[in-house]
PDB file of C-alpha atoms in Angstrom:
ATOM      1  CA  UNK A   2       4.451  32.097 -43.641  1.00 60.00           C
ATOM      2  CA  UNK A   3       7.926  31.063 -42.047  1.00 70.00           C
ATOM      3  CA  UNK A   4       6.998  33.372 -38.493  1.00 64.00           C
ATOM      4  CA  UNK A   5       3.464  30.652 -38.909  1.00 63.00           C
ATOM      5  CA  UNK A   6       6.277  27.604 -39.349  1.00 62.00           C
ATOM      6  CA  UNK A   7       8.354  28.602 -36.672  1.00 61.00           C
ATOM      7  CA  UNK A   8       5.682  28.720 -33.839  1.00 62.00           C
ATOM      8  CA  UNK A   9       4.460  25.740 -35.221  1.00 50.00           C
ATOM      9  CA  UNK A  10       7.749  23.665 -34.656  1.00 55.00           C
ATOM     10  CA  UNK A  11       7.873  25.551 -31.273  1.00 57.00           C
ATOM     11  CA  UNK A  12       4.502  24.699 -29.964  1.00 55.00           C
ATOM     12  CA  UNK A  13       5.321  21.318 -31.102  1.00 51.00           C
ATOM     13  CA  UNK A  14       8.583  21.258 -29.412  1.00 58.00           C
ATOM     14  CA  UNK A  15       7.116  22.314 -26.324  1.00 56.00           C
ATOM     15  CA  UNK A  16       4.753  19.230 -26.182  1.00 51.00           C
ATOM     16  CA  UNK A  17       7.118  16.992 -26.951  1.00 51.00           C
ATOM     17  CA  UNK A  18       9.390  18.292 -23.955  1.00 52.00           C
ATOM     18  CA  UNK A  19       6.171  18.192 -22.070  1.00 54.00           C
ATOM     19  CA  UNK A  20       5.336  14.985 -22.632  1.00 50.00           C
ATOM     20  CA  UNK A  21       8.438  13.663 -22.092  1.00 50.00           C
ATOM     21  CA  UNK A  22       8.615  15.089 -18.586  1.00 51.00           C
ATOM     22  CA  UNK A  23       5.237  13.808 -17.533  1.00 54.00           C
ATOM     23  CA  UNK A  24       6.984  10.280 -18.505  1.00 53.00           C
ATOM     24  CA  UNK A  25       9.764  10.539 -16.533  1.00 50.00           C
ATOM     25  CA  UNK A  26       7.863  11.667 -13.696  1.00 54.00           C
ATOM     26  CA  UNK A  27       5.630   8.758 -14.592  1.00 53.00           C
ATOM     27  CA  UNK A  28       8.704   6.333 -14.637  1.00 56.00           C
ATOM     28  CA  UNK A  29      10.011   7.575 -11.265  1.00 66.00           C
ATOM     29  CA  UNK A  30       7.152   6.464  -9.676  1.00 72.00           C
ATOM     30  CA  UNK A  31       7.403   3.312  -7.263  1.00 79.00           C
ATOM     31  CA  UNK A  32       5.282   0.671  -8.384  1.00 91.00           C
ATOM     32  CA  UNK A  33       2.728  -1.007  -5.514  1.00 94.00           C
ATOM     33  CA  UNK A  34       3.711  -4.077  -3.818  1.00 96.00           C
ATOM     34  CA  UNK A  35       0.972  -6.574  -3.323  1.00 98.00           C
ATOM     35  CA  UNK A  36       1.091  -8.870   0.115  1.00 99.00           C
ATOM     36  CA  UNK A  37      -1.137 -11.347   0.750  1.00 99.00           C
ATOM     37  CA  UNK A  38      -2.276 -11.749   4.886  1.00 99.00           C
ATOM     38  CA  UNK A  39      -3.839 -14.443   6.423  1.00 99.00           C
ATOM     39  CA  UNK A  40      -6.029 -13.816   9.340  1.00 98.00           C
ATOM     40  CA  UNK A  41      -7.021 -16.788  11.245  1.00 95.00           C
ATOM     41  CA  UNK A  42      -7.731 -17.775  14.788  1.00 91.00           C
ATOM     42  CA  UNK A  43      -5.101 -15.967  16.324  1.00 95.00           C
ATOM     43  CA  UNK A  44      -2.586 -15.103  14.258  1.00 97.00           C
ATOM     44  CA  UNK A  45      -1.315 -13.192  10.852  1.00 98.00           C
ATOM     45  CA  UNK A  46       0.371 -14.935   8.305  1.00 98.00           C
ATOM     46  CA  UNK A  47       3.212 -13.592   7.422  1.00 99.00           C
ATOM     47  CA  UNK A  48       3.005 -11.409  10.921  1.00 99.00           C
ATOM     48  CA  UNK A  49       6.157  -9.925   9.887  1.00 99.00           C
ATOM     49  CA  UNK A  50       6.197  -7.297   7.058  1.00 99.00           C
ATOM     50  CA  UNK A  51       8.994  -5.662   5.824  1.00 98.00           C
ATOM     51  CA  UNK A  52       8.809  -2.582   3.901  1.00 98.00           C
ATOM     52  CA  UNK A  53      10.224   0.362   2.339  1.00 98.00           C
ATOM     53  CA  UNK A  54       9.887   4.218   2.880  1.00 98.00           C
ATOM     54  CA  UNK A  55       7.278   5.362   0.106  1.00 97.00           C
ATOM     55  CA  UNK A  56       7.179   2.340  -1.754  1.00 98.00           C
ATOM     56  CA  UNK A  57       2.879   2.129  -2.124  1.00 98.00           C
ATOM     57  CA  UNK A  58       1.769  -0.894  -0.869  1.00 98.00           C
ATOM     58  CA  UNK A  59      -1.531  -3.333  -1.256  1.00 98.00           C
ATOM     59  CA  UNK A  60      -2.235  -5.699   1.988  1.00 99.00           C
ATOM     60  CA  UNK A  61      -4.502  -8.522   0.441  1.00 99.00           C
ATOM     61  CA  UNK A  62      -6.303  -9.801   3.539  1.00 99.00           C
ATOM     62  CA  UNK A  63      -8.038 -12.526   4.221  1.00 99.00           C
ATOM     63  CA  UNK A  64      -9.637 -15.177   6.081  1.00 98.00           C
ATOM     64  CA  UNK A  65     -11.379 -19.054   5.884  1.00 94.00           C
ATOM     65  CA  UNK A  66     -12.290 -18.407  10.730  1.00 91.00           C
ATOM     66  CA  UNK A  67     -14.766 -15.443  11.432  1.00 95.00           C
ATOM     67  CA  UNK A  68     -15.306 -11.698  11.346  1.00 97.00           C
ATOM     68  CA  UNK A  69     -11.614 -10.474  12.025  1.00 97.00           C
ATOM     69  CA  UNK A  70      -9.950  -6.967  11.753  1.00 98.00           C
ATOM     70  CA  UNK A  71      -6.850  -5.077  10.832  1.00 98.00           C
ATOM     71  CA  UNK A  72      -5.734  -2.226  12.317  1.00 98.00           C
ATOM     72  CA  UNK A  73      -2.037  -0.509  11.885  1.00 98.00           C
ATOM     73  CA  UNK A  74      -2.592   2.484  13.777  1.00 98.00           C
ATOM     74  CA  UNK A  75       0.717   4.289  12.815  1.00 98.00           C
ATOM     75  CA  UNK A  76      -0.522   4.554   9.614  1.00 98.00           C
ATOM     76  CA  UNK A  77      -4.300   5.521  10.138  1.00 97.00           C
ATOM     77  CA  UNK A  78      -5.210   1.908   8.419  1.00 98.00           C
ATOM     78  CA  UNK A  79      -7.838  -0.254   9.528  1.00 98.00           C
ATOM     79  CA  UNK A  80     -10.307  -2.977   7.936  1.00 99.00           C
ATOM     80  CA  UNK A  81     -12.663  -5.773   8.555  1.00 98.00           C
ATOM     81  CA  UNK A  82     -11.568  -9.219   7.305  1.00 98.00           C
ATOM     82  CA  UNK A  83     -14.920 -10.853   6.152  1.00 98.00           C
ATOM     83  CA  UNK A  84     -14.647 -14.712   5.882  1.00 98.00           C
ATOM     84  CA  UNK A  85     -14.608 -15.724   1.979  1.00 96.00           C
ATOM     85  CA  UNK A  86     -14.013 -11.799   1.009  1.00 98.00           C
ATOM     86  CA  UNK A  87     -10.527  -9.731   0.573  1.00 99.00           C
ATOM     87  CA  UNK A  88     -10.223  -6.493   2.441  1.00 99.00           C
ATOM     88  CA  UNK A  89      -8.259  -4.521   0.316  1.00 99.00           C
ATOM     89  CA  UNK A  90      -5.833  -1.858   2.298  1.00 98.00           C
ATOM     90  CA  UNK A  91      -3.480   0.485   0.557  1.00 98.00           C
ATOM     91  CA  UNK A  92      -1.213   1.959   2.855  1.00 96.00           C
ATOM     92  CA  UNK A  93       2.134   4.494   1.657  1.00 97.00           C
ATOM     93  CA  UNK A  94       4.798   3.899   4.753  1.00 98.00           C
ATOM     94  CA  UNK A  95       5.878   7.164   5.275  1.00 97.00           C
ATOM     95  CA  UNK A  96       8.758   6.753   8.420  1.00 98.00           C
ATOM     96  CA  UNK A  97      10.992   4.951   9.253  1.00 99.00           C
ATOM     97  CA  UNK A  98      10.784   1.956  12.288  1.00 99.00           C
ATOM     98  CA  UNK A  99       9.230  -0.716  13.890  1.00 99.00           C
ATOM     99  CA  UNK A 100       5.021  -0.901  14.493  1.00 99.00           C
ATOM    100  CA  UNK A 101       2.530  -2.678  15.479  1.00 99.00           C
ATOM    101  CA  UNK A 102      -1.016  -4.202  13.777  1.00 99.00           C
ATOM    102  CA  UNK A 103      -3.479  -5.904  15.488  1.00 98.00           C
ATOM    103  CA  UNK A 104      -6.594  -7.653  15.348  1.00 98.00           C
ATOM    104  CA  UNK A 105      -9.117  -5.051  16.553  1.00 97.00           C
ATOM    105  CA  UNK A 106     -12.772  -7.241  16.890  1.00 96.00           C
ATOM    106  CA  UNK A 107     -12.397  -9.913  19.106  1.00 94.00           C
ATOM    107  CA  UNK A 108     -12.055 -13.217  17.929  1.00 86.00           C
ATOM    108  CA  UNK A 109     -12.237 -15.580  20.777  1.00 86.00           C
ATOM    109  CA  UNK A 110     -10.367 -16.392  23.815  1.00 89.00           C
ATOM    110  CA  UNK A 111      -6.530 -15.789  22.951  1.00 86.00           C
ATOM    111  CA  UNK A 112      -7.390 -12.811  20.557  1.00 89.00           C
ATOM    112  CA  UNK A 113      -5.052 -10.576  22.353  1.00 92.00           C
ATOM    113  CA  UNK A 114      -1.837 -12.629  20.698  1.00 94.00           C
ATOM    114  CA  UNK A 115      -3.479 -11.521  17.446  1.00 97.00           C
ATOM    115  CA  UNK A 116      -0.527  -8.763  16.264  1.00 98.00           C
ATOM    116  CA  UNK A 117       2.085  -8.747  14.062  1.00 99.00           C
ATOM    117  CA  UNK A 118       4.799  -5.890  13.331  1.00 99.00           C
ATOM    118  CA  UNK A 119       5.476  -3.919   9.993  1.00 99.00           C
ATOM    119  CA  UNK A 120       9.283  -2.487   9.451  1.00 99.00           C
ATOM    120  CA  UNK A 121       9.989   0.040   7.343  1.00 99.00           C
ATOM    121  CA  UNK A 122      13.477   0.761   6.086  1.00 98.00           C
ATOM    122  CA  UNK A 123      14.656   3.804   4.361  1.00 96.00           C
TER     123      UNK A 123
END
């Protein structure tokens, strides 16, 4: 009966370590950072985003013009910016510098202004 109790009170002490690692790992976790872009004809607004080294974040992006896109080729993200709609992107920063985005369907004559630069800081 007591060798029953004690494995008892050590399987429960065992989950309770375990779940209390699994929240700290939880806690540790950055949270996402949600930035609203504008896209219209033939800029970004902001087209300056500042950001930090594995810090998740959401670019809300969206537009009032035409058919626009979004493309941050450094970080493999790209989207279409439908009038009325919001392109969602998710993009992790994982280095360290200065890059370019860019508008990548053409808008009309001065489209190739249409670029804006993301920093990320350690």
């Amino acid at each position: 009966m007591q060798a029953s109790r004690r494995r008892l009170a050590m399987a429960l002490s065992g989950l309770l370590l375990g779940a209390a690692t699994i929240g700290l790992r939880a806690a540790a976790q950055p949270q996402e950072q949600v930035i609203k872009v504008l896209a219209r004809r033939f800029t970004y607004t902001p087209n300056k985003l500042t950001l930090k080294k594995g810090v998740p974040v959401i670019l809300e992006l969206t537009t009032a013009d035409v058919l626009m896109g979004f493309n941050a080729p450094d970080f493999g993200v790209r989207a279409d910016i439908i009038p009325g709609q919001v392109a969602r992107v998710r993009l992790v920063p994982d280095k360290v510098g200065t890059f370019t985005f860019f508008c990548d369907i053409f808008c009309g004559s001065g489209h190739e202004t249409m670029n804006g630069t993301i920093t990320v800081a350690a």
